[in-house]
Amino acid sequence: MTSIFDLAPSGPLEIRVHHPAPTVVVVRPLGALDMLTAPQLITRVEFHLGCGRHVVIDLQDLEFLGSSGLHALLELYAVAKAAGLQLHLTSVDGPAIARVLELTGLSRVLPVTRSSTEELVATLSHPRRHSRPGARGTR
């Protein structure tokens, strides 16, 4: 079913993946995440799930987030959680992303991290070095 969120034209989705630390994989989709490209993101992230305890999806270069893209993020969150991994969404403050996450209520469901990707990776890579006494989590 097509919704209002999927009406923008779909362009190619480029997905960049890197492993900045042994326990962290960062996935950065570039372009539009919609009903035509969401399966690509799911496939790429699922392929890399065994590469670390933390999967960071950096949405900095995402230009469009359709309802199928939202569903893909929810699915990846569930798959990571079932595998005992932690999924983190970063760079969600762009207008195309923040508004959709807020309007749908998913900003309260998905693990949105306000830190930059670089700050989060540093914290996840060296948790003791970056933690403060009594600090809990990276949100």
Tab-separated table of N, CA and C in Angstrom, residues 1 13 37 39 48 51 54 72 80 90 100 103 116 119-120 131 134:
chain	number	residue	atom	x	y	z
A	1	MET	N	0.836	-1.170	0.000
A	1	MET	CA	0.000	0.000	0.000
A	1	MET	C	0.889	1.245	0.000
A	13	LEU	N	19.685	4.394	-3.802
A	13	LEU	CA	20.132	4.456	-2.416
A	13	LEU	C	21.544	3.907	-2.361
A	37	THR	N	13.672	1.198	-1.968
A	37	THR	CA	15.046	1.076	-1.473
A	37	THR	C	15.159	0.469	-0.075
A	39	PRO	N	14.261	-2.438	1.161
A	39	PRO	CA	14.816	-3.799	1.210
A	39	PRO	C	16.342	-3.832	1.082
A	48	HIS	N	25.588	-7.365	8.059
A	48	HIS	CA	26.639	-6.895	8.964
A	48	HIS	C	26.289	-7.058	10.444
A	51	CYS	N	28.891	-8.414	12.935
A	51	CYS	CA	30.192	-7.733	12.962
A	51	CYS	C	30.439	-6.901	14.210
A	54	HIS	N	27.173	-3.363	18.446
A	54	HIS	CA	26.429	-2.126	18.222
A	54	HIS	C	26.327	-1.854	16.724
A	72	ALA	N	11.265	-0.347	7.735
A	72	ALA	CA	12.578	-0.999	7.674
A	72	ALA	C	13.378	-0.729	8.945
A	80	ALA	N	17.837	-6.701	15.441
A	80	ALA	CA	19.032	-6.475	16.260
A	80	ALA	C	18.760	-6.850	17.714
A	90	THR	N	21.507	7.761	14.516
A	90	THR	CA	22.146	9.058	14.742
A	90	THR	C	21.830	9.998	13.588
A	100	VAL	N	9.310	13.442	10.394
A	100	VAL	CA	8.627	12.160	10.185
A	100	VAL	C	8.687	11.312	11.454
A	103	LEU	N	6.265	13.011	14.046
A	103	LEU	CA	4.839	12.885	13.710
A	103	LEU	C	4.317	11.462	13.884
A	116	SER	N	26.498	12.847	18.078
A	116	SER	CA	26.924	12.640	16.696
A	116	SER	C	27.400	11.197	16.560
A	119	GLU	N	30.838	10.831	18.153
A	119	GLU	CA	30.802	10.801	19.620
A	119	GLU	C	30.281	9.460	20.125
A	120	LEU	N	29.237	8.964	19.485
A	120	LEU	CA	28.667	7.685	19.902
A	120	LEU	C	29.664	6.551	19.700
A	131	SER	N	32.653	7.499	30.140
A	131	SER	CA	31.532	7.519	31.073
A	131	SER	C	31.850	8.390	32.278
A	134	GLY	N	27.968	7.546	37.622
A	134	GLY	CA	26.515	7.658	37.680
A	134	GLY	C	25.850	7.834	36.336
